[in-house]
Structures are given as structure tokens and as C-alpha cells.
Amino acid sequence: MPHTEFSVVYTAHATHHAAPEFMEAFKLTLEIVQEAYRAGSATFVPGTGSGGMESVARQLAPGKRCLVVRNGLFSFRWSAILDAAQIAREVRILKARQVEDAPTAPFAPPPVDEVVAAIAEQRSEVVFVPQVETSAGMLLPDDYLTRVAEAAHAVGGLLVVDAIAAGPLFVDMPTVGADVVISAPQKTWSGTPCGAMVMMTDAVKAGLKPTSSFALDLAHWTRIADSGRAMKVDYHATLPTDTIIANSRMLAAVRDLGFDTARARQWELGTRVRAGLVDLGYPSVAAPDFESPSVVVVYADDALATGDTGGTGIRVSNGVPLQLGERPDYRAVRIGLFGLSKLTDVDGTARDLLDAFAALRRA
């Protein structure tokens, strides 16, 4: 076999970013996420989901009055990014809280009227919220997001939604009023981590400009995405080509299942699992009306809170601090319900998980 790969970017053991198979996969990725969220435009920021969050923060937050809705550890990340970068003019944080003072009382997000009033008072220029908070299994439903978007727009601000853990609860950006939505391959799209997809309105795209980051510059990566859509070779930094190719097949599989079908199955699975766990004596950390179907978090004993499932054969995630001023005896376990394998077998997924938790109760 002749040696043909002599570029200074890749070896013959990886797909070059100019290869037609990568160009097609990259274009397909952008088309699918743009369709799923009904976005004006979409780009890809290589690295991690958190890198995508930081790229958005560095683009939109410099010198701005920012408001963060913190529903747990992973929306704490917004203020952590803003603090580390030292770019915002002002950061105001509104936190979720327990609905009553009891060890296993559920948590609810800050009341939407409180958020709307804070936006009006601060005249928030950027509002950062989590659609699903991974640490608490808490969902901000569409009507909540819409109220926040309306309040932000009323004072000339923008709404940024972290949708990384939301599974196929695709934010309809024009209907909800979201200006930027961030997703990632590993949860919603059943893929491998390698970066973030950032969806935005045409107005946000038109206002992009160079930022204080080179590797996470949203404007540069949007240029790369525009070139990709046109099947033109462009370069900013080296892309994870083979991972993007593999992930594009998973994105296509989600689209083939149907966005509405995937959403309905996610709700069916999440509702069934959460109800089953409550019946087994595991109270939900998220309050009614704010319970996510993609991530379920329940109160647990010390052993289960570490992720120890006692030889049942299932893998769950340990509980983490919520960064909400929670009680010192807070203990929980986190369960991820995203993924095509689960959505195409709702009955089997619910059965396997609940059987394992029932066995833990009997142990």
C-alpha cells in the first residue's frame, strides 16, 4: 500500500479534516443540530461541553451584567467560568432551594416570578440557565424558559440555555425565545465526548466578534462551521475528525428515530423510573413540576450515594454537592436515562434499573 499522508496535521491512522468523509460528517452534524433546535445557525467547539459553555461566556459576557440561575453543581459552573475569566461587569446568582426544611424535601428552582423581577431590576444583559441540572435531576420546563426569555428580551438581554443533560428535550429556540443553546454528543446524542454544539439565533451570530480566548473563540469556530456547511476546507485548530464521524452516525440515528418520538420516549422512561424509585422508598431530589426525565436524582443512603450498587451489575453516578447551601447530611445518587439503547427499549430499561434498586432494598 503506497504512503500518501504527508500532511503536518494528521497521520495515516486518522482521517484528515480535508477528507470528503469528514467533510460530509461535519456538515451533517451541523445540519441535524440546527434542525433539532430550530436554530438560525450552529457551530462546533472541540474539547468538552464545559469548553462550549466557556466559549459562549467569553463571547457574550465581557463587560455585561449577568444573571445565573443555579439549580446545582453544573449550573454553578456558569458562575465559576465567569469568576475564573473575570470578564463580567456583574454576576447575580439565584439559587434553587428546598421546598421545606426536611432532610429529604425536594428542591425547586427559584420561582420564575423572582427571576423575572431580578432581570428587570438588574437589567440583565445575559441570563444563563440550565435546562436540566445534572446534579439534581431538575428541569426548567418550556413555560419557565419562555418567561425568562421574555424578561431578558424586555431589557435588551439574551437567554443562554445549557441543554447538555436534557436528552432529546430539544429546545424549540424560536418558540421559547432562547438566543443560544449548548448541547454535547455524549448524552443527548448517544455519542462520544469531543466538544460542544452551540446553536444560536441569526442575531447572535451577526454580533460575534473575537474574544479573549484563542482555542475557545466562538467567532472562529462559527467561521469553521460556515466553511464546513459549504464543504470548504478551513482550519483554526485540529478537530477530532474520527470521533465527529462516528458521532454523526449517532446523530443521524436520533433523527431517524424522530425528534418527537425520542422526546416522548424520554418522558415515558423518566416518568416510569422516577415513580418506581419513589415506590421503592427513594424520594426525588427534584420537586414536582421540575422533575427531569433524562436525569433522575433520588435521596440515598451513604453507600448508594457513592455509586456503590452492591453487585447488581448496573452503573450509576455518585451524588455530588449541589452548591445550594444544602444540609450537611445531603446524600443522593444520580441516574442517567439518555441514550438510544434506552429510548428504543423503554420497558427493558425501566425493568432492569428498578429490579436492581429493588434488590438493593432487599439486601
CSV table of C-alpha atoms in Angstrom, one decimal:
chain,number,residue,atom,x,y,z
A,1,MET,CA,0.0,0.0,0.0
A,2,PRO,CA,1.5,3.4,-1.0
A,3,HIS,CA,2.2,6.0,1.6
A,4,THR,CA,0.0,9.1,0.8
A,5,GLU,CA,-0.5,11.0,4.0
A,6,PHE,CA,2.3,13.6,4.5
A,7,SER,CA,0.4,16.5,5.9
A,8,VAL,CA,1.6,18.1,9.2
A,9,VAL,CA,-1.8,17.7,10.9
A,10,TYR,CA,-2.7,14.0,10.9
A,11,THR,CA,-1.1,10.7,10.2
A,12,ALA,CA,-2.4,7.9,8.0
A,13,HIS,CA,-4.0,6.4,11.1
A,14,ALA,CA,-6.6,9.2,11.4
A,15,THR,CA,-9.0,10.9,9.0
A,16,HIS,CA,-7.8,14.3,7.7
A,17,HIS,CA,-10.1,17.3,8.1
A,18,ALA,CA,-10.0,17.8,4.3
A,19,ALA,CA,-11.1,14.2,3.6
A,20,PRO,CA,-14.6,14.0,2.0
A,21,GLU,CA,-15.9,11.6,4.6
A,22,PHE,CA,-15.1,14.0,7.4
A,23,MET,CA,-16.5,17.0,5.5
A,24,GLU,CA,-19.8,15.2,4.9
A,25,ALA,CA,-20.0,14.1,8.6
A,26,PHE,CA,-19.2,17.6,9.9
A,27,LYS,CA,-21.8,19.1,7.6
A,28,LEU,CA,-24.4,16.5,8.6
A,29,THR,CA,-23.7,17.2,12.3
A,30,LEU,CA,-24.3,20.9,11.9
A,31,GLU,CA,-27.5,20.3,9.8
A,32,ILE,CA,-29.0,17.9,12.4
A,33,VAL,CA,-28.5,20.0,15.5
A,34,GLN,CA,-29.7,23.1,13.7
A,35,GLU,CA,-32.8,21.2,12.7
A,36,ALA,CA,-33.4,19.7,16.1
A,37,TYR,CA,-33.3,23.1,17.9
A,38,ARG,CA,-34.7,25.1,15.0
A,39,ALA,CA,-31.7,27.3,15.3
A,40,GLY,CA,-30.6,30.1,13.0
A,41,SER,CA,-27.1,28.7,13.0
A,42,ALA,CA,-24.9,26.1,14.7
A,43,THR,CA,-21.3,25.6,15.3
A,44,PHE,CA,-19.0,23.0,17.0
A,45,VAL,CA,-16.4,23.9,19.6
A,46,PRO,CA,-13.9,21.0,20.1
A,47,GLY,CA,-13.0,19.9,23.6
A,48,THR,CA,-15.7,19.5,26.2
A,49,GLY,CA,-19.3,20.6,26.9
A,50,SER,CA,-17.8,22.9,29.6
A,51,GLY,CA,-15.5,24.3,26.9
A,52,GLY,CA,-18.6,25.1,24.9
A,53,MET,CA,-20.0,26.9,27.9
A,54,GLU,CA,-16.9,28.9,28.3
A,55,SER,CA,-16.7,29.8,24.7
A,56,VAL,CA,-20.2,31.3,24.9
A,57,ALA,CA,-19.5,33.1,28.2
A,58,ARG,CA,-16.3,34.7,26.7
A,59,GLN,CA,-18.3,35.8,23.7
A,60,LEU,CA,-21.3,37.2,25.4
A,61,ALA,CA,-20.4,38.2,29.0
A,62,PRO,CA,-17.4,40.6,28.8
A,63,GLY,CA,-18.4,43.9,30.5
A,64,LYS,CA,-22.0,42.7,30.8
A,65,ARG,CA,-24.5,42.4,33.7
A,66,CYS,CA,-25.1,38.7,34.0
A,67,LEU,CA,-27.6,36.6,35.9
A,68,VAL,CA,-27.2,32.9,36.6
A,69,VAL,CA,-30.0,30.5,37.6
A,70,ARG,CA,-28.1,28.0,39.7
A,71,ASN,CA,-30.0,24.7,40.2
A,72,GLY,CA,-27.0,22.7,41.3
A,73,LEU,CA,-23.3,22.0,40.7
A,74,PHE,CA,-23.4,22.0,37.0
A,75,SER,CA,-25.1,25.4,36.7
A,76,PHE,CA,-22.6,26.6,39.4
A,77,ARG,CA,-20.2,26.1,36.5
A,78,TRP,CA,-21.5,29.3,34.9
A,79,SER,CA,-20.5,31.5,37.8
A,80,ALA,CA,-17.2,29.5,38.1
A,81,ILE,CA,-16.4,30.3,34.5
A,82,LEU,CA,-17.3,33.9,34.9
A,83,ASP,CA,-15.3,34.2,38.1
A,84,ALA,CA,-12.2,32.5,36.6
A,85,ALA,CA,-12.3,34.6,33.4
A,86,GLN,CA,-13.1,37.8,35.3
A,87,ILE,CA,-14.9,39.1,32.3
A,88,ALA,CA,-18.4,40.1,33.5
A,89,ARG,CA,-19.3,43.5,34.9
A,90,GLU,CA,-21.6,42.0,37.4
A,91,VAL,CA,-22.8,38.5,38.2
A,92,ARG,CA,-26.0,37.9,40.2
A,93,ILE,CA,-27.0,34.3,41.2
A,94,LEU,CA,-30.4,33.0,42.0
A,95,LYS,CA,-30.4,29.5,43.6
A,96,ALA,CA,-32.8,26.6,43.8
A,97,ARG,CA,-33.9,25.7,47.3
A,98,GLN,CA,-35.7,23.0,49.3
A,99,VAL,CA,-39.4,23.4,49.4
A,100,GLU,CA,-39.4,22.8,53.1
A,101,ASP,CA,-36.8,22.3,55.9
A,102,ALA,CA,-36.7,18.5,56.0
A,103,PRO,CA,-33.9,16.0,55.3
A,104,THR,CA,-35.4,14.6,52.1
A,105,ALA,CA,-37.5,17.5,51.0
A,106,PRO,CA,-37.2,18.1,47.2
A,107,PHE,CA,-35.6,21.2,45.6
A,108,ALA,CA,-37.3,23.6,43.3
A,109,PRO,CA,-35.7,26.2,41.1
A,110,PRO,CA,-36.0,29.9,42.1
A,111,PRO,CA,-39.6,30.9,41.4
A,112,VAL,CA,-39.9,32.3,37.9
A,113,ASP,CA,-41.5,35.5,39.1
A,114,GLU,CA,-38.4,36.0,41.3
A,115,VAL,CA,-36.2,35.5,38.3
A,116,VAL,CA,-38.2,37.9,36.1
A,117,ALA,CA,-38.1,40.6,38.8
A,118,ALA,CA,-34.3,40.2,39.2
A,119,ILE,CA,-33.8,40.5,35.5
A,120,ALA,CA,-35.8,43.7,35.4
A,121,GLU,CA,-34.0,45.1,38.5
A,122,GLN,CA,-30.5,44.3,37.3
A,123,ARG,CA,-31.3,44.9,33.6
A,124,SER,CA,-29.5,41.7,32.9
A,125,GLU,CA,-27.7,41.6,29.6
A,126,VAL,CA,-27.1,37.9,29.6
A,127,VAL,CA,-29.0,35.2,31.5
A,128,PHE,CA,-27.5,31.8,31.9
A,129,VAL,CA,-29.8,28.8,32.9
A,130,PRO,CA,-29.6,25.0,32.9
A,131,GLN,CA,-32.5,23.3,31.0
A,132,VAL,CA,-31.6,20.1,33.1
A,133,GLU,CA,-29.4,20.3,36.1
A,134,THR,CA,-27.4,17.1,36.2
A,135,SER,CA,-26.6,17.2,39.9
A,136,ALA,CA,-30.3,17.4,41.0
A,137,GLY,CA,-32.3,15.9,38.1
A,138,MET,CA,-34.1,19.3,37.9
A,139,LEU,CA,-35.8,20.5,34.7
A,140,LEU,CA,-36.7,24.0,33.8
A,141,PRO,CA,-39.9,23.5,31.7
A,142,ASP,CA,-40.5,25.4,28.5
A,143,ASP,CA,-43.0,27.8,30.1
A,144,TYR,CA,-40.4,28.8,32.7
A,145,LEU,CA,-37.7,29.3,30.0
A,146,THR,CA,-40.2,31.4,27.9
A,147,ARG,CA,-40.9,33.7,30.9
A,148,VAL,CA,-37.2,34.2,31.5
A,149,ALA,CA,-36.5,34.8,27.8
A,150,GLU,CA,-39.3,37.4,27.6
A,151,ALA,CA,-37.9,39.2,30.7
A,152,ALA,CA,-34.4,39.2,29.3
A,153,HIS,CA,-35.5,40.5,25.9
A,154,ALA,CA,-37.6,43.2,27.5
A,155,VAL,CA,-34.4,44.8,28.9
A,156,GLY,CA,-32.3,44.0,25.7
A,157,GLY,CA,-30.7,40.9,27.1
A,158,LEU,CA,-30.0,37.4,25.9
A,159,LEU,CA,-31.0,33.9,27.2
A,160,VAL,CA,-28.4,31.2,27.1
A,161,VAL,CA,-29.6,27.6,27.8
A,162,ASP,CA,-27.3,24.8,28.8
A,163,ALA,CA,-29.1,21.7,27.3
A,164,ILE,CA,-26.2,19.3,27.6
A,165,ALA,CA,-28.1,16.9,30.0
A,166,ALA,CA,-31.6,17.4,28.6
A,167,GLY,CA,-31.5,14.4,26.3
A,168,PRO,CA,-34.0,14.8,23.4
A,169,LEU,CA,-36.0,17.5,25.1
A,170,PHE,CA,-34.9,19.8,22.3
A,171,VAL,CA,-35.4,23.5,23.0
A,172,ASP,CA,-37.5,25.0,20.2
A,173,MET,CA,-35.5,28.2,20.1
A,174,PRO,CA,-37.9,30.4,18.2
A,175,THR,CA,-40.9,29.3,20.3
A,176,VAL,CA,-39.2,29.5,23.7
A,177,GLY,CA,-37.1,32.6,22.8
A,178,ALA,CA,-33.7,31.1,23.6
A,179,ASP,CA,-30.8,33.0,22.0
A,180,VAL,CA,-28.1,30.4,22.5
A,181,VAL,CA,-28.4,26.7,23.3
A,182,ILE,CA,-25.5,24.4,24.1
A,183,SER,CA,-25.5,20.6,23.6
A,184,ALA,CA,-22.9,17.9,23.5
A,185,PRO,CA,-22.5,14.5,21.9
A,186,GLN,CA,-22.3,12.2,24.9
A,187,LYS,CA,-25.8,12.5,26.4
A,188,THR,CA,-28.5,13.8,24.1
A,189,TRP,CA,-26.9,12.2,21.0
A,190,SER,CA,-25.5,8.9,22.4
A,191,GLY,CA,-22.1,9.7,21.1
A,192,THR,CA,-18.5,10.1,22.5
A,193,PRO,CA,-17.4,13.3,24.2
A,194,CYS,CA,-15.3,15.6,22.0
A,195,GLY,CA,-16.7,19.1,22.2
A,196,ALA,CA,-19.9,21.1,22.2
A,197,MET,CA,-22.5,22.1,19.7
A,198,VAL,CA,-23.6,25.7,20.1
A,199,MET,CA,-26.8,26.7,18.5
A,200,MET,CA,-27.7,30.4,18.1
A,201,THR,CA,-30.1,32.9,16.5
A,202,ASP,CA,-29.1,34.8,13.4
A,203,ALA,CA,-28.9,38.0,15.5
A,204,VAL,CA,-26.4,36.4,17.9
A,205,LYS,CA,-24.3,35.1,15.0
A,206,ALA,CA,-24.3,38.5,13.4
A,207,GLY,CA,-22.8,40.1,16.5
A,208,LEU,CA,-20.0,37.6,17.0
A,209,LYS,CA,-16.5,39.1,17.5
A,210,PRO,CA,-13.0,37.9,18.6
A,211,THR,CA,-12.8,37.1,22.3
A,212,SER,CA,-10.1,36.7,25.0
A,213,SER,CA,-9.7,33.1,24.1
A,214,PHE,CA,-7.9,31.6,21.1
A,215,ALA,CA,-8.9,27.9,21.4
A,216,LEU,CA,-12.4,28.7,22.6
A,217,ASP,CA,-13.2,31.6,20.3
A,218,LEU,CA,-16.8,31.2,19.3
A,219,ALA,CA,-16.4,33.5,16.3
A,220,HIS,CA,-13.6,31.5,14.9
A,221,TRP,CA,-15.4,28.2,15.3
A,222,THR,CA,-18.5,29.6,13.7
A,223,ARG,CA,-16.4,30.5,10.7
A,224,ILE,CA,-15.1,27.0,10.6
A,225,ALA,CA,-18.7,25.7,10.7
A,226,ASP,CA,-19.8,28.0,7.9
A,227,SER,CA,-16.9,26.7,5.8
A,228,GLY,CA,-18.0,23.1,6.7
A,229,ARG,CA,-21.6,23.7,5.6
A,230,ALA,CA,-20.2,24.9,2.3
A,231,MET,CA,-17.9,21.9,2.1
A,232,LYS,CA,-14.9,24.2,2.1
A,233,VAL,CA,-11.7,23.2,3.9
A,234,ASP,CA,-10.8,25.6,6.7
A,235,TYR,CA,-8.7,25.4,9.8
A,236,HIS,CA,-8.5,27.0,13.3
A,237,ALA,CA,-7.2,24.2,15.5
A,238,THR,CA,-7.2,20.4,15.0
A,239,LEU,CA,-10.6,18.8,15.1
A,240,PRO,CA,-11.3,15.3,16.4
A,241,THR,CA,-12.2,14.0,13.0
A,242,ASP,CA,-12.9,10.3,13.6
A,243,THR,CA,-14.9,11.0,16.7
A,244,ILE,CA,-17.1,13.5,14.8
A,245,ILE,CA,-17.6,11.0,12.0
A,246,ALA,CA,-18.7,8.3,14.5
A,247,ASN,CA,-20.9,10.7,16.3
A,248,SER,CA,-22.6,11.9,13.1
A,249,ARG,CA,-23.9,8.4,12.7
A,250,MET,CA,-25.5,8.6,16.2
A,251,LEU,CA,-27.0,12.0,15.4
A,252,ALA,CA,-28.5,10.6,12.2
A,253,ALA,CA,-29.9,7.6,14.2
A,254,VAL,CA,-31.6,10.0,16.6
A,255,ARG,CA,-33.1,12.0,13.7
A,256,ASP,CA,-34.2,8.7,12.0
A,257,LEU,CA,-36.0,7.7,15.2
A,258,GLY,CA,-37.7,11.1,15.1
A,259,PHE,CA,-37.2,14.0,17.4
A,260,ASP,CA,-40.8,13.9,18.6
A,261,THR,CA,-40.6,10.2,19.2
A,262,ALA,CA,-37.4,10.5,21.1
A,263,ARG,CA,-38.8,13.2,23.3
A,264,ALA,CA,-42.0,11.2,24.0
A,265,ARG,CA,-40.0,8.1,24.9
A,266,GLN,CA,-37.7,10.1,27.2
A,267,TRP,CA,-40.7,11.4,29.1
A,268,GLU,CA,-42.2,7.9,29.3
A,269,LEU,CA,-39.0,6.4,30.6
A,270,GLY,CA,-38.2,9.1,33.1
A,271,THR,CA,-41.7,9.3,34.5
A,272,ARG,CA,-41.8,5.5,34.9
A,273,VAL,CA,-38.3,5.3,36.6
A,274,ARG,CA,-38.9,8.1,39.0
A,275,ALA,CA,-42.3,6.8,40.1
A,276,GLY,CA,-40.8,3.3,40.5
A,277,LEU,CA,-37.9,4.6,42.6
A,278,VAL,CA,-40.3,6.6,44.8
A,279,ASP,CA,-42.4,3.5,45.3
A,280,LEU,CA,-39.2,1.7,46.5
A,281,GLY,CA,-38.6,4.4,49.0
A,282,TYR,CA,-36.1,6.7,47.2
A,283,PRO,CA,-37.5,10.2,47.3
A,284,SER,CA,-36.9,12.6,44.4
A,285,VAL,CA,-34.4,15.4,44.8
A,286,ALA,CA,-36.3,17.5,42.2
A,287,ALA,CA,-39.7,18.9,43.2
A,288,PRO,CA,-42.9,18.1,41.2
A,289,ASP,CA,-43.3,20.1,38.0
A,290,PHE,CA,-39.5,20.3,37.8
A,291,GLU,CA,-38.6,16.6,37.5
A,292,SER,CA,-36.3,15.8,34.6
A,293,PRO,CA,-37.0,12.6,32.6
A,294,SER,CA,-33.4,12.5,31.3
A,295,VAL,CA,-31.6,12.6,34.7
A,296,VAL,CA,-33.2,11.2,37.8
A,297,VAL,CA,-31.6,12.0,41.2
A,298,VAL,CA,-33.0,10.5,44.4
A,299,TYR,CA,-32.1,10.6,48.0
A,300,ALA,CA,-30.0,7.6,49.0
A,301,ASP,CA,-28.1,6.1,51.9
A,302,ASP,CA,-24.3,6.6,52.3
A,303,ALA,CA,-23.3,3.5,50.3
A,304,LEU,CA,-25.5,4.1,47.3
A,305,ALA,CA,-24.6,7.8,47.3
A,306,THR,CA,-21.1,6.8,46.5
A,307,GLY,CA,-22.3,4.9,43.4
A,308,ASP,CA,-22.0,1.5,45.0
A,309,THR,CA,-24.8,-0.6,43.6
A,310,GLY,CA,-23.9,-3.7,45.6
A,311,GLY,CA,-23.0,-6.1,42.8
A,312,THR,CA,-26.3,-5.6,40.9
A,313,GLY,CA,-24.4,-5.1,37.7
A,314,ILE,CA,-25.7,-1.6,37.0
A,315,ARG,CA,-23.6,1.6,36.9
A,316,VAL,CA,-25.0,4.8,38.3
A,317,SER,CA,-23.3,8.1,39.3
A,318,ASN,CA,-22.5,9.1,42.8
A,319,GLY,CA,-24.2,12.1,44.3
A,320,VAL,CA,-22.3,15.5,44.3
A,321,PRO,CA,-22.6,18.7,46.3
A,322,LEU,CA,-25.3,20.9,44.9
A,323,GLN,CA,-23.6,24.2,45.8
A,324,LEU,CA,-27.1,25.4,47.0
A,325,GLY,CA,-26.3,25.6,50.7
A,326,GLU,CA,-27.9,22.2,51.2
A,327,ARG,CA,-28.0,20.4,54.5
A,328,PRO,CA,-24.7,18.7,55.6
A,329,ASP,CA,-26.5,15.3,55.6
A,330,TYR,CA,-27.5,15.6,51.9
A,331,ARG,CA,-26.9,12.3,50.2
A,332,ALA,CA,-28.1,11.3,46.7
A,333,VAL,CA,-27.5,9.1,43.7
A,334,ARG,CA,-27.7,10.2,40.1
A,335,ILE,CA,-29.2,8.1,37.2
A,336,GLY,CA,-28.8,9.0,33.6
A,337,LEU,CA,-31.6,7.9,31.3
A,338,PHE,CA,-30.4,9.3,28.0
A,339,GLY,CA,-29.2,7.1,25.1
A,340,LEU,CA,-30.7,5.4,22.0
A,341,SER,CA,-30.3,2.0,23.6
A,342,LYS,CA,-32.7,3.1,26.4
A,343,LEU,CA,-35.1,5.0,24.2
A,344,THR,CA,-35.5,2.0,21.9
A,345,ASP,CA,-36.3,-0.3,24.8
A,346,VAL,CA,-38.2,1.7,27.4
A,347,ASP,CA,-39.7,-1.4,29.0
A,348,GLY,CA,-36.4,-3.2,29.4
A,349,THR,CA,-34.5,-0.2,30.6
A,350,ALA,CA,-37.1,0.6,33.3
A,351,ARG,CA,-37.3,-3.1,34.4
A,352,ASP,CA,-33.5,-3.6,34.6
A,353,LEU,CA,-33.0,-0.4,36.7
A,354,LEU,CA,-35.9,-0.9,39.0
A,355,ASP,CA,-35.1,-4.6,39.6
A,356,ALA,CA,-31.6,-3.6,40.6
A,357,PHE,CA,-32.9,-1.0,43.0
A,358,ALA,CA,-35.4,-3.4,44.4
A,359,ALA,CA,-32.6,-5.9,45.0
A,360,LEU,CA,-30.7,-3.2,46.9
A,361,ARG,CA,-33.7,-2.6,49.1
A,362,ARG,CA,-33.9,-6.3,49.9
A,363,ALA,CA,-30.2,-6.6,50.7
